Short mmCIF file of C-alpha atoms in Angstrom, two decimals:
data_model
loop_
_atom_site.label_atom_id
_atom_site.label_comp_id
_atom_site.label_asym_id
_atom_site.label_seq_id
_atom_site.Cartn_x
_atom_site.Cartn_y
_atom_site.Cartn_z
CA MET P 1 0.00 0.00 0.00
CA ARG P 2 2.79 2.37 0.95
CA ASN P 3 4.61 1.62 -2.27
CA LEU P 4 1.48 2.39 -4.20
CA TRP P 5 1.24 5.81 -2.56
CA ILE P 6 4.89 6.48 -3.32
CA PHE P 7 4.34 5.46 -6.91
CA ILE P 8 1.29 7.69 -7.27
CA SER P 9 2.92 10.69 -5.65
CA ARG P 10 6.06 10.34 -7.78
CA TYR P 11 4.06 10.38 -10.98
CA ASN P 12 1.39 12.75 -9.69
CA ALA P 13 1.65 14.93 -12.80
CA PHE P 14 0.42 12.07 -14.94
CA PHE P 15 -2.44 11.09 -12.65
CA PHE P 16 -3.63 14.66 -12.25
CA PHE P 17 -3.52 14.94 -16.03
CA ILE P 18 -5.70 11.87 -16.45
CA ILE P 19 -8.25 13.16 -13.93
CA PHE P 20 -8.57 16.70 -15.23
CA PHE P 21 -8.37 15.70 -18.89
CA SER P 22 -11.19 13.20 -18.43
CA ILE P 23 -13.35 15.89 -16.85
CA GLY P 24 -12.69 18.13 -19.85
CA VAL P 25 -13.49 15.41 -22.38
CA VAL P 26 -16.64 14.36 -20.52
CA LEU P 27 -17.82 17.97 -20.55
CA THR P 28 -17.13 18.18 -24.29
CA VAL P 29 -18.97 14.99 -25.09
CA ARG P 30 -21.99 15.91 -23.02
CA ASN P 31 -21.92 19.32 -24.64
CA ASN P 32 -21.98 17.71 -28.07
CA SER P 33 -25.29 16.02 -27.46
CA TYR P 34 -28.28 17.51 -29.13
CA GLN P 35 -29.85 19.28 -26.19
CA ARG P 36 -27.50 21.12 -23.88
CA SER P 37 -28.71 21.79 -20.39
CA VAL P 38 -25.54 23.34 -19.00
CA THR P 39 -25.34 26.88 -17.75
CA ILE P 40 -21.67 27.64 -18.37
CA ASN P 41 -22.16 29.39 -21.69
CA SER P 42 -23.18 32.77 -22.99
CA THR P 43 -26.83 32.53 -21.97
CA ASN P 44 -25.48 32.64 -18.43
CA LYS P 45 -26.21 35.86 -16.53
CA ILE P 46 -22.61 36.95 -15.97
CA VAL P 47 -21.19 36.01 -19.35
CA GLY P 48 -24.28 37.34 -21.10
CA ASP P 49 -24.00 40.70 -19.36
CA VAL P 50 -20.35 41.00 -20.37
CA TYR P 51 -21.27 40.40 -24.00
CA ILE P 52 -24.18 42.87 -23.87
CA ASN P 53 -21.86 45.57 -22.56
CA LEU P 54 -19.04 44.75 -24.98
CA ASN P 55 -21.46 44.90 -27.87
CA VAL P 56 -22.42 48.55 -27.27
CA LEU P 57 -19.31 49.93 -28.96
CA LYS P 58 -19.46 47.53 -31.90
CA LYS P 59 -23.12 48.32 -32.41
CA TYR P 60 -22.30 52.01 -32.60
CA MET P 61 -19.54 51.52 -35.14
CA ASN P 62 -21.83 49.56 -37.44
CA LEU P 63 -24.80 51.93 -37.24
CA GLY P 64 -24.29 53.17 -40.78
CA SER P 65 -24.46 49.85 -42.55
CA VAL P 66 -27.28 48.60 -40.32
CA ASN P 67 -29.30 51.71 -41.13
CA ASP P 68 -28.73 51.15 -44.82
CA SER P 69 -29.89 47.55 -44.69
CA LEU P 70 -32.96 48.52 -42.67
CA ALA P 71 -33.80 51.29 -45.13
CA VAL P 72 -33.52 48.86 -48.02
CA GLU P 73 -35.79 46.42 -46.26
CA ASN P 74 -38.29 49.12 -45.38
CA ALA P 75 -38.44 50.15 -48.99
CA LYS P 76 -39.03 46.57 -50.05
CA LEU P 77 -41.82 46.10 -47.51
CA LYS P 78 -43.45 49.37 -48.50
CA THR P 79 -43.47 48.26 -52.11
CA GLU P 80 -45.09 45.01 -51.10
CA ILE P 81 -47.76 46.78 -49.06
CA LEU P 82 -48.47 49.03 -52.00
CA ALA P 83 -48.78 46.04 -54.28
CA LEU P 84 -51.17 44.34 -51.89
CA LYS P 85 -53.29 47.46 -51.58
CA ASN P 86 -53.48 47.77 -55.34
CA ILE P 87 -54.76 44.26 -55.71
CA ASP P 88 -57.34 44.76 -53.00
CA THR P 89 -58.77 47.94 -54.42
CA ALA P 90 -58.81 46.78 -58.00
CA LYS P 91 -60.34 43.37 -57.62
CA ASP P 92 -61.84 43.54 -54.16
CA VAL P 93 -60.59 40.09 -53.25
CA VAL P 94 -60.97 38.88 -49.71
CA VAL P 95 -58.16 36.48 -48.81
CA LYS P 96 -59.46 34.08 -46.26
CA ASP P 97 -56.89 32.19 -44.26
CA SER P 98 -58.37 29.07 -42.79
CA ILE P 99 -56.06 28.99 -39.79
CA GLY P 100 -56.67 32.56 -38.71
CA PRO P 101 -53.53 34.49 -37.82
CA PRO P 102 -50.50 33.91 -40.06
CA GLN P 103 -48.49 30.75 -39.61
CA TYR P 104 -45.17 32.56 -39.26
CA THR P 105 -44.47 35.59 -37.10
CA TYR P 106 -41.13 37.36 -36.94
CA LEU P 107 -39.41 38.67 -33.84
CA SER P 108 -36.38 40.92 -34.24
CA ALA P 109 -33.37 40.40 -31.99
CA ARG P 110 -29.95 41.94 -31.61
CA VAL P 111 -26.80 39.83 -31.88
CA ILE P 112 -24.73 40.31 -28.75
CA LYS P 113 -22.09 37.67 -29.43
CA ASN P 114 -21.00 36.12 -32.67
CA SER P 115 -18.15 33.87 -33.78
CA ILE P 116 -17.03 32.75 -37.22
CA THR P 117 -13.55 31.31 -36.72
CA ASN P 118 -14.37 28.11 -34.81
CA ARG P 119 -15.31 24.78 -36.29
CA ASN P 120 -18.68 25.09 -34.54
CA ASN P 121 -19.98 28.59 -34.19
CA PHE P 122 -22.70 29.98 -31.96
CA ILE P 123 -24.48 33.31 -31.87
CA THR P 124 -26.06 34.82 -28.76
CA ILE P 125 -29.10 37.08 -29.11
CA ASN P 126 -30.82 39.36 -26.62
CA ARG P 127 -34.20 37.61 -26.59
CA GLY P 128 -35.18 34.71 -24.39
CA LYS P 129 -37.97 32.74 -22.80
CA ASP P 130 -39.71 35.96 -21.74
CA ASP P 131 -40.10 36.95 -25.39
CA GLY P 132 -41.51 33.57 -26.33
CA ILE P 133 -38.34 32.06 -27.81
CA GLU P 134 -38.13 28.29 -27.75
CA THR P 135 -35.43 25.85 -28.81
CA ASN P 136 -35.23 24.90 -32.48
CA MET P 137 -36.87 28.06 -33.75
CA PRO P 138 -35.33 29.10 -37.07
CA VAL P 139 -33.39 32.37 -37.26
CA ILE P 140 -32.86 34.43 -40.40
CA SER P 141 -31.05 37.67 -41.13
CA PRO P 142 -32.93 40.73 -42.45
CA GLY P 143 -33.44 40.17 -46.15
CA LYS P 144 -30.26 38.18 -46.67
CA GLY P 145 -30.74 34.57 -45.82
CA VAL P 146 -30.62 31.94 -43.12
CA VAL P 147 -28.68 32.15 -39.87
CA GLY P 148 -29.46 29.00 -37.88
CA PHE P 149 -31.54 27.44 -35.14
CA VAL P 150 -32.11 28.42 -31.52
CA GLN P 151 -30.12 26.03 -29.35
CA ASP P 152 -30.47 27.15 -25.72
CA VAL P 153 -32.79 29.62 -24.06
CA SER P 154 -32.49 31.46 -20.76
CA ASP P 155 -34.88 34.11 -19.42
CA HIS P 156 -33.53 37.02 -21.42
CA LEU P 157 -30.97 35.53 -23.81
CA ALA P 158 -30.73 32.70 -26.29
CA THR P 159 -27.90 30.97 -28.14
CA VAL P 160 -28.28 30.21 -31.81
CA ARG P 161 -26.51 27.28 -33.48
CA SER P 162 -25.35 29.11 -36.55
CA LEU P 163 -25.20 27.66 -40.06
CA LEU P 164 -21.44 27.56 -39.44
CA HIS P 165 -21.74 24.45 -37.27
CA LYS P 166 -21.10 20.82 -38.12
CA ASP P 167 -24.54 19.68 -36.95
CA THR P 168 -26.61 22.27 -38.79
CA HIS P 169 -28.39 20.90 -41.85
CA ILE P 170 -30.97 23.01 -43.66
CA SER P 171 -33.17 21.76 -46.47
CA VAL P 172 -32.74 24.03 -49.50
CA SER P 173 -33.76 23.93 -53.14
CA LEU P 174 -32.61 25.55 -56.35
CA LYS P 175 -35.02 28.23 -57.45
CA ARG P 176 -34.76 27.31 -61.15
CA ASN P 177 -35.63 23.60 -61.05
CA ASN P 178 -36.63 22.86 -57.45
CA ALA P 179 -33.85 20.32 -56.93
CA VAL P 180 -33.74 19.72 -53.19
CA GLY P 181 -30.52 19.29 -51.22
CA SER P 182 -29.11 19.67 -47.76
CA LEU P 183 -27.14 22.80 -46.85
CA VAL P 184 -24.06 22.12 -44.73
CA TRP P 185 -20.94 24.04 -43.81
CA GLY P 186 -17.35 23.30 -43.01
CA ASP P 187 -16.33 20.05 -44.66
CA ARG P 188 -12.67 20.86 -45.42
CA ASN P 189 -13.58 24.49 -45.63
CA SER P 190 -13.78 27.13 -42.97
CA ASP P 191 -14.70 30.12 -45.10
CA TYR P 192 -17.73 31.76 -43.57
CA ARG P 193 -18.87 33.07 -46.98
CA LYS P 194 -19.16 29.61 -48.56
CA ALA P 195 -21.23 26.51 -47.86
CA TYR P 196 -22.10 23.24 -49.59
CA ILE P 197 -25.34 21.70 -50.76
CA LYS P 198 -25.19 17.93 -50.57
CA GLU P 199 -27.40 15.12 -51.83
CA ILE P 200 -28.76 16.76 -54.96
CA PRO P 201 -29.72 13.93 -57.39
CA ASN P 202 -27.29 13.67 -60.27
CA HIS P 203 -29.75 14.20 -63.13
CA PHE P 204 -30.39 17.87 -62.39
CA LYS P 205 -28.57 20.42 -64.53
CA ILE P 206 -27.10 23.10 -62.36
CA LYS P 207 -25.57 26.29 -63.65
CA LEU P 208 -23.30 28.79 -61.98
CA LYS P 209 -25.10 31.75 -60.38
CA ASP P 210 -28.29 29.73 -59.83
CA THR P 211 -30.17 31.08 -56.82
CA VAL P 212 -30.66 28.81 -53.81
CA VAL P 213 -33.64 29.24 -51.50
CA THR P 214 -35.00 27.36 -48.49
CA SER P 215 -37.27 24.51 -49.48
CA GLY P 216 -39.79 24.79 -46.65
CA PHE P 217 -39.27 21.16 -45.62
CA SER P 218 -37.36 22.03 -42.46
CA PHE P 219 -38.53 24.59 -39.93
CA PHE P 220 -37.77 27.49 -42.25
CA PRO P 221 -40.56 28.98 -44.36
CA SER P 222 -39.99 28.30 -48.04
CA GLY P 223 -38.42 30.79 -50.42
CA ILE P 224 -35.91 32.53 -48.16
CA PRO P 225 -32.85 33.34 -50.33
CA VAL P 226 -29.68 31.59 -49.20
CA GLY P 227 -26.99 32.12 -51.83
CA THR P 228 -25.81 31.55 -55.40
CA VAL P 229 -24.07 28.52 -56.86
CA SER P 230 -20.33 29.14 -57.25
CA ASN P 231 -18.88 25.72 -58.09
CA THR P 232 -20.54 22.68 -59.58
CA GLY P 233 -17.50 20.53 -60.31
CA ILE P 234 -17.12 18.68 -57.02
CA SER P 235 -16.89 14.93 -57.53
CA THR P 236 -18.54 12.72 -54.94
CA GLY P 237 -18.44 9.28 -56.53
CA ASP P 238 -22.07 8.39 -55.90
CA ASN P 239 -25.50 9.22 -57.30
CA PHE P 240 -25.68 12.61 -55.67
CA MET P 241 -23.75 15.75 -56.35
CA THR P 242 -22.31 18.38 -54.08
CA VAL P 243 -22.44 22.03 -55.04
CA GLU P 244 -20.55 24.93 -53.52
CA ILE P 245 -22.47 28.16 -52.97
CA ASN P 246 -21.68 31.74 -51.99
CA LEU P 247 -23.87 32.75 -49.08
CA PHE P 248 -25.82 36.02 -49.30
CA ASN P 249 -25.51 36.41 -45.58
CA ASP P 250 -22.25 37.90 -44.26
CA PHE P 251 -21.86 36.28 -40.86
CA SER P 252 -18.97 38.54 -39.87
CA THR P 253 -21.13 41.68 -39.76
CA LEU P 254 -24.31 40.20 -38.37
CA GLN P 255 -26.06 42.78 -36.14
CA TYR P 256 -29.78 42.10 -36.19
CA VAL P 257 -31.65 38.86 -36.84
CA TYR P 258 -35.25 37.70 -36.99
CA VAL P 259 -36.44 34.71 -35.00
CA ILE P 260 -39.33 32.99 -36.77
CA LYS P 261 -42.15 31.66 -34.65
CA ASN P 262 -43.98 28.92 -36.46
CA LYS P 263 -47.49 28.47 -35.15
CA LEU P 264 -47.65 24.94 -36.50
CA ALA P 265 -44.18 23.76 -35.48
CA LYS P 266 -45.35 21.81 -32.46
CA GLU P 267 -48.20 20.23 -34.36
CA GLN P 268 -45.88 19.23 -37.20
CA THR P 269 -43.29 17.70 -34.87
CA GLU P 270 -45.91 15.73 -32.99
CA LEU P 271 -47.48 14.48 -36.19
CA GLU P 272 -44.15 13.45 -37.72
CA ALA P 273 -43.10 11.71 -34.53
CA LYS P 274 -45.98 9.27 -35.08
CA LEU P 275 -44.47 8.02 -38.34
CA PRO P 276 -43.01 4.54 -38.03
CA ASN P 277 -39.25 4.79 -38.03
CA GLU P 278 -38.34 2.43 -40.84
CA GLN P 279 -35.03 3.78 -42.04
CA MET V 1 -7.72 29.11 -41.36
CA ALA V 2 -5.27 29.96 -38.63
CA THR V 3 -6.66 31.18 -35.32
CA PRO V 4 -4.18 32.19 -32.63
CA PHE V 5 -4.87 31.63 -28.93
CA VAL V 6 -2.51 33.93 -27.10
CA TYR V 7 -4.07 33.36 -23.68
CA ILE V 8 -1.90 30.26 -23.25
CA LEU V 9 1.02 32.61 -22.51
CA PHE V 10 -0.49 32.96 -19.05
CA LEU V 11 -0.13 29.23 -18.43
CA LEU V 12 3.34 29.14 -20.02
CA LEU V 13 4.68 31.86 -17.73
CA LEU V 14 3.44 30.55 -14.38
CA PRO V 15 6.35 30.33 -11.88
CA PHE V 16 8.40 27.12 -11.51
CA GLY V 17 7.63 26.62 -7.81
CA ILE V 18 3.90 26.01 -8.08
CA PRO V 19 2.82 22.51 -6.96
CA ASN V 20 1.36 20.30 -9.68
CA LEU V 21 -2.17 20.15 -8.27
CA LEU V 22 -2.40 23.94 -8.13
CA LEU V 23 -1.09 24.17 -11.71
CA TYR V 24 -3.83 21.82 -12.90
CA LEU V 25 -6.48 23.73 -10.98
CA ILE V 26 -5.35 27.03 -12.51
CA ALA V 27 -5.38 25.49 -16.00
CA PHE V 28 -8.82 24.01 -15.37
CA ALA V 29 -10.23 27.34 -14.22
CA THR V 30 -8.66 29.19 -17.16
CA GLY V 31 -10.09 26.70 -19.63
CA LEU V 32 -13.54 26.79 -18.08
CA THR V 33 -13.62 30.59 -18.21
CA LEU V 34 -12.68 30.57 -21.88
CA ASP V 35 -15.22 27.88 -22.64
CA ALA V 36 -17.97 29.94 -21.05
CA PHE V 37 -17.22 32.79 -23.44
CA TYR V 38 -16.60 30.66 -26.53
CA ASP V 39 -19.68 28.45 -25.92
CA THR V 40 -17.49 25.34 -26.25
CA LEU V 41 -17.78 23.74 -22.83
CA GLY V 42 -14.90 21.36 -22.12
CA VAL V 43 -12.80 21.94 -25.21
CA HIS V 44 -10.49 24.64 -23.90
CA THR V 45 -10.50 22.99 -20.48
CA ALA V 46 -9.09 19.73 -21.85
CA ALA V 47 -6.60 21.64 -24.02
CA CYS V 48 -5.30 23.73 -21.09
CA VAL V 49 -4.89 20.65 -18.91
CA THR V 50 -2.88 18.98 -21.69
CA LEU V 51 -0.71 22.07 -21.98
CA VAL V 52 0.10 21.95 -18.27
CA PHE V 53 0.93 18.24 -18.53
CA VAL V 54 3.40 18.87 -21.35
CA ARG V 55 4.78 21.83 -19.42
CA ILE V 56 5.43 19.73 -16.32
CA LEU V 57 7.07 16.95 -18.37
CA PHE V 58 9.27 19.35 -20.32
CA ILE V 59 10.40 21.29 -17.27
CA SER V 60 11.14 18.14 -15.29
CA VAL V 61 13.33 16.87 -18.14
CA THR V 62 15.21 20.08 -18.95
CA VAL V 63 15.50 22.02 -15.67
CA SER V 64 17.22 20.56 -12.60
CA ARG V 65 14.76 20.08 -9.78
CA ASP V 66 16.96 21.26 -6.91
CA GLY V 67 17.91 24.72 -7.97
CA PHE V 68 15.40 26.72 -9.86
CA ASP V 69 17.75 29.63 -10.56
CA GLU V 70 15.00 31.65 -12.13
CA PRO V 71 11.50 32.27 -10.75
CA GLU V 72 9.61 32.05 -14.06
CA PRO V 73 10.17 30.39 -17.45
CA THR V 74 10.35 33.58 -19.48
CA LEU V 75 12.35 34.26 -22.61
CA GLY V 76 14.69 36.63 -20.75
CA ASN V 77 15.34 34.12 -17.98
CA MET V 78 15.77 30.93 -19.99
CA GLY V 79 17.22 31.99 -23.34
CA ILE V 80 15.63 31.90 -26.76
CA LYS V 81 16.42 28.30 -27.69
CA TRP V 82 14.92 26.80 -24.57
CA PHE V 83 11.92 29.10 -24.66
CA LEU V 84 11.09 28.46 -28.32
CA LEU V 85 11.18 24.68 -27.90
CA TYR V 86 9.16 24.91 -24.68
CA ALA V 87 6.56 27.22 -26.17
CA PHE V 88 6.26 25.20 -29.38
CA LEU V 89 5.73 21.86 -27.65
CA CYS V 90 3.15 23.29 -25.26
CA THR V 91 1.34 25.26 -27.96
CA PHE V 92 1.22 22.33 -30.34
CA ALA V 93 -0.13 19.94 -27.69
CA HIS V 94 -2.74 22.51 -26.69
CA HIS V 95 -3.85 23.15 -30.27
CA ILE V 96 -4.02 19.47 -31.22
CA VAL V 97 -6.38 18.71 -28.37
CA LEU V 98 -8.33 21.91 -28.97
CA PHE V 99 -8.97 21.46 -32.69
CA PHE V 100 -9.62 17.73 -32.61
CA LEU V 101 -12.08 18.01 -29.72
CA GLU V 102 -13.75 20.88 -31.49
CA THR V 103 -14.07 19.02 -34.79
CA PHE V 104 -14.85 15.74 -33.03
CA ARG V 105 -14.68 13.58 -36.12
CA LEU V 106 -11.83 11.94 -37.98
CA THR V 107 -13.15 12.39 -41.51
CA GLU V 108 -11.56 15.84 -41.63
CA PHE V 109 -8.29 14.58 -40.14
CA SER V 110 -5.77 16.09 -42.54
CA TYR V 111 -7.57 19.40 -42.74
CA THR V 112 -7.78 19.68 -38.98
CA LEU V 113 -4.12 18.80 -38.63
CA LEU V 114 -3.13 21.47 -41.12
CA LYS V 115 -5.30 24.03 -39.37
CA CYS V 116 -3.74 22.98 -36.09
CA LEU V 117 -0.18 23.40 -37.37
CA LEU V 118 -0.81 26.81 -38.95
CA SER V 119 -2.57 28.06 -35.82
CA ALA V 120 0.26 26.77 -33.63
CA VAL V 121 2.83 28.64 -35.72
CA PHE V 122 0.72 31.79 -35.56
CA THR V 123 0.28 31.52 -31.79
CA LEU V 124 3.99 30.81 -31.32
CA PHE V 125 4.85 33.87 -33.37
CA LEU V 126 2.61 36.13 -31.27
CA VAL V 127 3.81 34.60 -28.00
CA THR V 128 7.45 35.15 -28.93
CA LEU V 129 6.69 38.67 -30.09
CA ILE V 130 5.04 39.53 -26.77
CA GLU V 131 7.96 37.97 -24.92
CA PHE V 132 10.41 40.14 -26.88
CA ILE V 133 8.45 43.27 -26.06
CA PHE V 134 8.73 42.54 -22.34
CA TYR V 135 12.25 41.16 -22.71
CA ASN V 136 14.52 41.97 -19.81
CA ARG V 137 17.71 40.02 -19.50
CA LYS V 138 18.75 39.65 -15.92
CA VAL V 139 22.08 41.21 -15.01
CA ARG V 140 24.17 38.50 -13.40
#
């Protein structure tokens, strides 16, 4: 017994290493699981407050470009309102929606923490449970494409698993021929302006500069612009092709985002959970 | 492609006399703090602990245990050759654990390794630069 103690104390560096390293790895693995219930992250009160305060300066510096993008969006919305009004007055059509209020409602939020250099990136926004945010709600950026999904929610803050994450898959389609694929990021590429669409069947003809939009099969509403095709010559060796796209959304200057509340999300999930799992 | 992590300089420059357990606890706390801000719980923690392990091994091999002539392993105290080797080994070990835990899959092995190497060189460059700015050779 005494020899054992002498042995352990002589090589204490190694044993301490084993203990602490295991704790670190266990934390990582648990953190990698789909639903994180830990509090040591940026939805935490202390860390969140630091980010909110740090963000004040950056927000001020970017006011110009944010104003511009908001003005552009305002103009677009005004045009749409005008168009709707015109239709109404000319034809006197009453559009009756059978489910009452619209299926999707948007909630604006400010980005208080953002990262683009990691393999798995997260964004923290200043809306939380009190504003009705729930996990898995889709997040888009104003007028310029998808951002990601809500991952964790605290009372006043929420983390968003950005598109720049290895576990984020978004169903997208090509606007021209409706070929559906899966949008992923980061396979041998860590450029935040590029992403890949995988699993497009081989028989579709795809041209450069084709526009890519969300398909509406995942939680995102359909038709949100995502990017343009930039490279079609990636060989995969199977019956599906992989296409590289340039994202419309610039993740490095993200300031404001919209969280989309889908009225039917819960219903859809419950219904789809009843399907027999035969794959 | 290459992301430097200069905070490891803090762990590199801790004094020689600190007992091992305390070293590990400091590394653990540092890693946990960083993880809280990076939203990567556990990744930096494991990497920092590895760094301290390599640090302890390297110092026990190269510096005689009885007489620590110098209080801290800085560039000015230990000389450029020793410091560069020390910093490179520690940085590389730290980055390997960091990037592989972050990626957490082996399909991107070569890419991750390349990213790891480039980042390690970048970090090493910055660490050495900072050390040169605060360089003060002791008068013997």
